[in-house]
Coordinates of C-alpha atoms and ligand atoms in Angstrom, one line a residue:
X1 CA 0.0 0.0 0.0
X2 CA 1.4 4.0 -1.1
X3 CA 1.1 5.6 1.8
X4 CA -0.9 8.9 1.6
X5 CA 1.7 11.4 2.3
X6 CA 3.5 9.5 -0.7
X7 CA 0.7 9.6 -3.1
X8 CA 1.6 12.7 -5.1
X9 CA 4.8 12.1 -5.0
X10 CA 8.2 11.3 -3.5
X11 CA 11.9 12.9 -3.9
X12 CA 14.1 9.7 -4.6
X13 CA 17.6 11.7 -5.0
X14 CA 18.7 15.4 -4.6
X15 CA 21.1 17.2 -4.2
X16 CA 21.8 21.1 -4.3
X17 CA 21.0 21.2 -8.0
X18 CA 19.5 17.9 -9.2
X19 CA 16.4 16.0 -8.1
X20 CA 15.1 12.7 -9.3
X21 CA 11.3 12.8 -8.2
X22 CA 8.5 10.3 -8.6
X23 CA 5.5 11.5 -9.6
X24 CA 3.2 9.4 -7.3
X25 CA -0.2 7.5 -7.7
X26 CA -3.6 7.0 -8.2
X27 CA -3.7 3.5 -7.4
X28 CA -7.1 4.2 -5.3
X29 CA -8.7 5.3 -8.3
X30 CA -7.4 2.5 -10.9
X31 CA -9.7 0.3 -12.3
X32 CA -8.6 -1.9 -15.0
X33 CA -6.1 -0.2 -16.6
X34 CA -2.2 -1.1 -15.8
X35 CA -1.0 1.1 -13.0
X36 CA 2.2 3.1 -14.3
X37 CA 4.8 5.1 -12.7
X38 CA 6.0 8.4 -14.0
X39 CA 9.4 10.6 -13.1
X40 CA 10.5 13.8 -13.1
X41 CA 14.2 15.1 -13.2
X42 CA 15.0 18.6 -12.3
X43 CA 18.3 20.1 -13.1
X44 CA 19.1 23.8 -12.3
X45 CA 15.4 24.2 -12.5
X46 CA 14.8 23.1 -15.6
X47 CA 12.2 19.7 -16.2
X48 CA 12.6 16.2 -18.1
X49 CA 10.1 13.9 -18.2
X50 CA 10.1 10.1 -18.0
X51 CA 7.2 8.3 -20.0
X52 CA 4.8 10.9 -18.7
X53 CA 1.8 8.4 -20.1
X54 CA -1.6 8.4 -21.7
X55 CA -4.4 10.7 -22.0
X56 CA -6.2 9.8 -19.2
X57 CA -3.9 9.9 -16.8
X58 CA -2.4 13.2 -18.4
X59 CA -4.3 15.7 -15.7
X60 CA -2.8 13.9 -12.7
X61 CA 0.6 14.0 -14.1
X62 CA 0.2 18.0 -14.8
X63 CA -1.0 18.4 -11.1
X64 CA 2.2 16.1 -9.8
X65 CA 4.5 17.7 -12.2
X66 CA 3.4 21.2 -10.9
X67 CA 3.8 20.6 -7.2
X68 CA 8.0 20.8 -7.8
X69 CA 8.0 22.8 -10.9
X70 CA 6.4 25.5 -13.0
X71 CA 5.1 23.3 -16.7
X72 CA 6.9 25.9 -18.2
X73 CA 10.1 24.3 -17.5
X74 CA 9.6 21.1 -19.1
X75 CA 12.6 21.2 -21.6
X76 CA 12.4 17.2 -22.7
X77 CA 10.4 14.4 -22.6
X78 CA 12.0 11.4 -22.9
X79 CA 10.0 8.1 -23.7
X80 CA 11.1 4.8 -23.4
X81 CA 9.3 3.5 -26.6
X82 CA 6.1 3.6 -28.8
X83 CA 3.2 1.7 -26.3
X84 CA -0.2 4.1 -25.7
X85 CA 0.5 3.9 -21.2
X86 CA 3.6 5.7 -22.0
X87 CA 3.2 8.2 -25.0
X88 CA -0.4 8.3 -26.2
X89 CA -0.7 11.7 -24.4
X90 CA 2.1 13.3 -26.6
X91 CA -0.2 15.4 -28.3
X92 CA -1.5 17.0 -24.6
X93 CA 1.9 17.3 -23.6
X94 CA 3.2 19.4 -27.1
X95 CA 0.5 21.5 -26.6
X96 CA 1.0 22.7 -22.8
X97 CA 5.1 22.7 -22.9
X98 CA 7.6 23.8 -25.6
X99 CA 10.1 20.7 -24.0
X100 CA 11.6 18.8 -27.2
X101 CA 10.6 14.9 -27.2
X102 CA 13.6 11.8 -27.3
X103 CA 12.1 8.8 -28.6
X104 CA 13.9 5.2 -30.7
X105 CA 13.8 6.6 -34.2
X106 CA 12.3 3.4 -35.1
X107 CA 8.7 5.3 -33.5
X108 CA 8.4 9.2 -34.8
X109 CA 6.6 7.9 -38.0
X110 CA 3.9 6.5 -35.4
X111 CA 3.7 9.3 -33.3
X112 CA 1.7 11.3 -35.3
X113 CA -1.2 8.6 -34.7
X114 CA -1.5 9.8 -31.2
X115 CA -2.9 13.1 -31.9
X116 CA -1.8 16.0 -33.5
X117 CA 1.9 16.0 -33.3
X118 CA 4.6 18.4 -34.5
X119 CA 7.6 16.4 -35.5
X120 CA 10.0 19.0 -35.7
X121 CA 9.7 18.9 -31.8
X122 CA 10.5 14.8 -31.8
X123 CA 13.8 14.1 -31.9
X124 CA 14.8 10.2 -33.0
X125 CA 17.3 8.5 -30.6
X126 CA 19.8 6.5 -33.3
X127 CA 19.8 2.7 -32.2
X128 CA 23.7 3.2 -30.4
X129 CA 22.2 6.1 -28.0
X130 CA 23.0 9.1 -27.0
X131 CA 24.3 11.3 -24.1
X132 CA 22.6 14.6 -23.2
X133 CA 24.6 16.8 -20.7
X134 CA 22.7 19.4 -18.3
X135 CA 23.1 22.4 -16.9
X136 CA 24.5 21.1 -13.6
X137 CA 27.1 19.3 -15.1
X138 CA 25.0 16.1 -14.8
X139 CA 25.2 13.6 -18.2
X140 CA 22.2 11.5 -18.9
X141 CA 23.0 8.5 -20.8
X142 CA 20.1 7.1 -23.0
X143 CA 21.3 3.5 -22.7
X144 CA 20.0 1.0 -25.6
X145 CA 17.3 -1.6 -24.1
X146 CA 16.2 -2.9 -27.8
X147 CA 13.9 -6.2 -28.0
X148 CA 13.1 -5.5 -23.9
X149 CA 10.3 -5.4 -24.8
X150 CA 9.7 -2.9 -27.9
X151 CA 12.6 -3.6 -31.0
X152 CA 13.1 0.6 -30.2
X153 CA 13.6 0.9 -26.8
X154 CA 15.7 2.8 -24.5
X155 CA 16.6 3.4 -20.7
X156 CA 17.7 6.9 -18.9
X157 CA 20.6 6.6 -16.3
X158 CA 20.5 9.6 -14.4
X159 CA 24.8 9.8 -13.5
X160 CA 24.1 12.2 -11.2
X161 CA 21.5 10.0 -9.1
X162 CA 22.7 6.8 -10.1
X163 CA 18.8 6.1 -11.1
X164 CA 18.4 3.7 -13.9
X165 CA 14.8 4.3 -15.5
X166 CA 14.4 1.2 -17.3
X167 CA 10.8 1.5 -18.7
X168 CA 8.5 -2.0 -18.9
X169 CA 11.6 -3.9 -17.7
X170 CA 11.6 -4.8 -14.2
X171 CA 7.6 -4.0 -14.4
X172 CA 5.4 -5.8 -12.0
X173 CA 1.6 -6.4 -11.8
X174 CA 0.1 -5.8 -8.6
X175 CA -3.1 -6.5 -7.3
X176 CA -5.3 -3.6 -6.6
X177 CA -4.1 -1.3 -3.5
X178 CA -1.2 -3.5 -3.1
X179 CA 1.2 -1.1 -4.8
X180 CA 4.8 -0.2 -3.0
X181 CA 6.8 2.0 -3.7
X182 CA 9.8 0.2 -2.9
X183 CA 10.4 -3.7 -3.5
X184 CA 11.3 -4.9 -0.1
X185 CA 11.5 -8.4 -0.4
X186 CA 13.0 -9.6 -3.6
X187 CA 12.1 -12.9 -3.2
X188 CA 8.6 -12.2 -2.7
X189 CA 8.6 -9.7 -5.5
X190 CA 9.0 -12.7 -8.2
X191 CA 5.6 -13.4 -8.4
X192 CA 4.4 -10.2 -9.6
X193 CA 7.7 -10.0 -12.1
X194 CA 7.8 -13.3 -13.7
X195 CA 5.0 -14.1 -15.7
X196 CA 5.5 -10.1 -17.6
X197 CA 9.0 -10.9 -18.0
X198 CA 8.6 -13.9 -19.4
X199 CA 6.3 -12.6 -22.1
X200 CA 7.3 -9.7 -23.2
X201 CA 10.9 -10.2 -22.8
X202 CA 12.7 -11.0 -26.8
X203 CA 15.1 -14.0 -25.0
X204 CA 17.6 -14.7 -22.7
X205 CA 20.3 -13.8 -24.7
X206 CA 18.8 -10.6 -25.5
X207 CA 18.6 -9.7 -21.8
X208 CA 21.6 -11.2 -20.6
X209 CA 23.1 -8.9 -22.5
X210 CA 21.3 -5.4 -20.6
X211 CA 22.2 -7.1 -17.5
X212 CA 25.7 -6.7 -18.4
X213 CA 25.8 -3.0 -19.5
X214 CA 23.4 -2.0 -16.5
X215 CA 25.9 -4.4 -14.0
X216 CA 28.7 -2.0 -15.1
X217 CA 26.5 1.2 -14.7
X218 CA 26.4 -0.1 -10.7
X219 CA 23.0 1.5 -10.4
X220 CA 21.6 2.4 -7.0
X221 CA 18.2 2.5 -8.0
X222 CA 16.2 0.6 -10.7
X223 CA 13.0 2.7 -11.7
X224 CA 10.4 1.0 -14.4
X225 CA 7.6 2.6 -15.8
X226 CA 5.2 0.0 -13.5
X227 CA 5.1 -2.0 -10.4
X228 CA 7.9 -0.7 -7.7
X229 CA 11.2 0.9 -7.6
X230 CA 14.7 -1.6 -7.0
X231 CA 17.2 0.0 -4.6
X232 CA 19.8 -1.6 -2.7
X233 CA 20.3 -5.3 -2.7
X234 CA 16.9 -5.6 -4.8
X235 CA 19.1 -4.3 -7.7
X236 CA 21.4 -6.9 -7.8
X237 CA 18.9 -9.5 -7.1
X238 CA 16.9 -8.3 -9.6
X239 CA 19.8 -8.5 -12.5
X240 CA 20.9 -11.3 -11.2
X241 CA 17.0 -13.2 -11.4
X242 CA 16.6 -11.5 -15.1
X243 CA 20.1 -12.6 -16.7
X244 CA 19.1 -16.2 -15.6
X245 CA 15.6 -15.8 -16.8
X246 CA 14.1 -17.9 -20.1
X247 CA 11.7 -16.1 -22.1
X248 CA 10.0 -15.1 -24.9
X249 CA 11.4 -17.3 -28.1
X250 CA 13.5 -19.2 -25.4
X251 CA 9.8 -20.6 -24.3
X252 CA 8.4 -20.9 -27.7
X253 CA 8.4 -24.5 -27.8
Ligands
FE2_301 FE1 5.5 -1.4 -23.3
FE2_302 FE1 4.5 -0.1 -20.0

């Protein structure tokens, strides 16, 4: 269960000039749509956005977003890859910021289905990745996750924080109201992991491989798009469960 006081929000890393924030919950109000978790970095009070959703949840993101920082500071929105729970609200967001959008080149032709989307403001992410360095001095590395799930798909390590935004990987499925923000017990945690992982995941080679890169990125934090954030020991327990992990055309037969 979020607690309340954490329900529009929680400051995971800061520091005079940086903050990595997550943008809270509406887990009481869920129904049957996935439950998704949004970020916000601010550096030198300026805003990037981390898969800031759909439409429907576009009105609760605006009202977390505003509680640490004016909307007209939203510089970049940075999206993981092309699914509708994390950039089918493109469209709103143009329209309310002037940020510039990162996105896998493989997915700007698609956008445009979304809504009514200027293209000039979309900038494609070539299939090596890219760097992006801030006022601060912080770098953000847009790290290649392709095939985990989408074939265009990228992560955001935050060098400053040392918070690795991985998207759907690492997502869990949790029951109504039994969201955390933290995963506690890793162990306990596989349940709600496995059976997404399994699926979605290209194969084991495939993520073998990102367990490699993120193992030499020595995260402190894991944050994906759903289910609960990895700190801590969970990190390592978590790459170390996923590089072992068959799935997708591994399972085929
Ligand atoms: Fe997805
Ligand atoms: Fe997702």
């Amino acid at each position: 269960m979020i607690n309340e006081e954490d329900s529009t929000g929680r400051v995971l890393y800061e520091d005079g000039d940086h903050k990595f924030i997550w943008l809270g919950t509406d887990s009481k109000n869920r129904k049957s749509e996935i439950q998704t978790m949004q970020y916000l970095i601010i550096d030198h009070n300026r805003g990037i956005l981390l898969d800031p959703g759909g439409i429907h949840i576009f009105s609760r993101v605006v009202a977390a977003v505003s509680r640490y920082i004016s909307i007209d500071n939203i510089d970049t929105i940075f999206y993981s890859h092309q699914d509708p729970d994390v950039s089918s609200g493109i469209a709103l967001w143009l329209g309310i910021t002037k940020a510039k959008v990162y996105i896998s080149s493989l997915w700007i032709r698609f956008l445009p289905h979304f809504g009514i989307v200027d293209v000039t403001r979309v900038i494609p992410i070539e299939d090596n990745g890219m760097k992006m360095s801030l006022k601060s001095g912080a770098v953000l590395e847009f790290i290649p996750a392709h095939f985990m799930h989408s074939p265009g798909q990228f992560n955001l390590y935050d060098t400053r924080s040392r918070i690795l935004f991985t998207g759907d990987i690492g997502a869990a499925v949790f029951t109504a109201g039994d969201d955390v923000l933290f995963v506690d017990d890793f162990t306990k945690h596989i349940p709600l992991i496995a059976d997404f992982h399994k699926r979605y995941m290209a194969s084991n080679s495939v993520v073998r491989k990102w367990c490699d890169r993120v193992r030499s990125l020595n995260p402190e934090m894991i944050a994906p798009q759903h289910g609960a954030v990895y700190k801590g020991a969970s990190v390592k327990a978590f790459l170390d469960w996923l590089s072992q992990l068959k799935c997708g055309i591994d399972l085929m037969n």
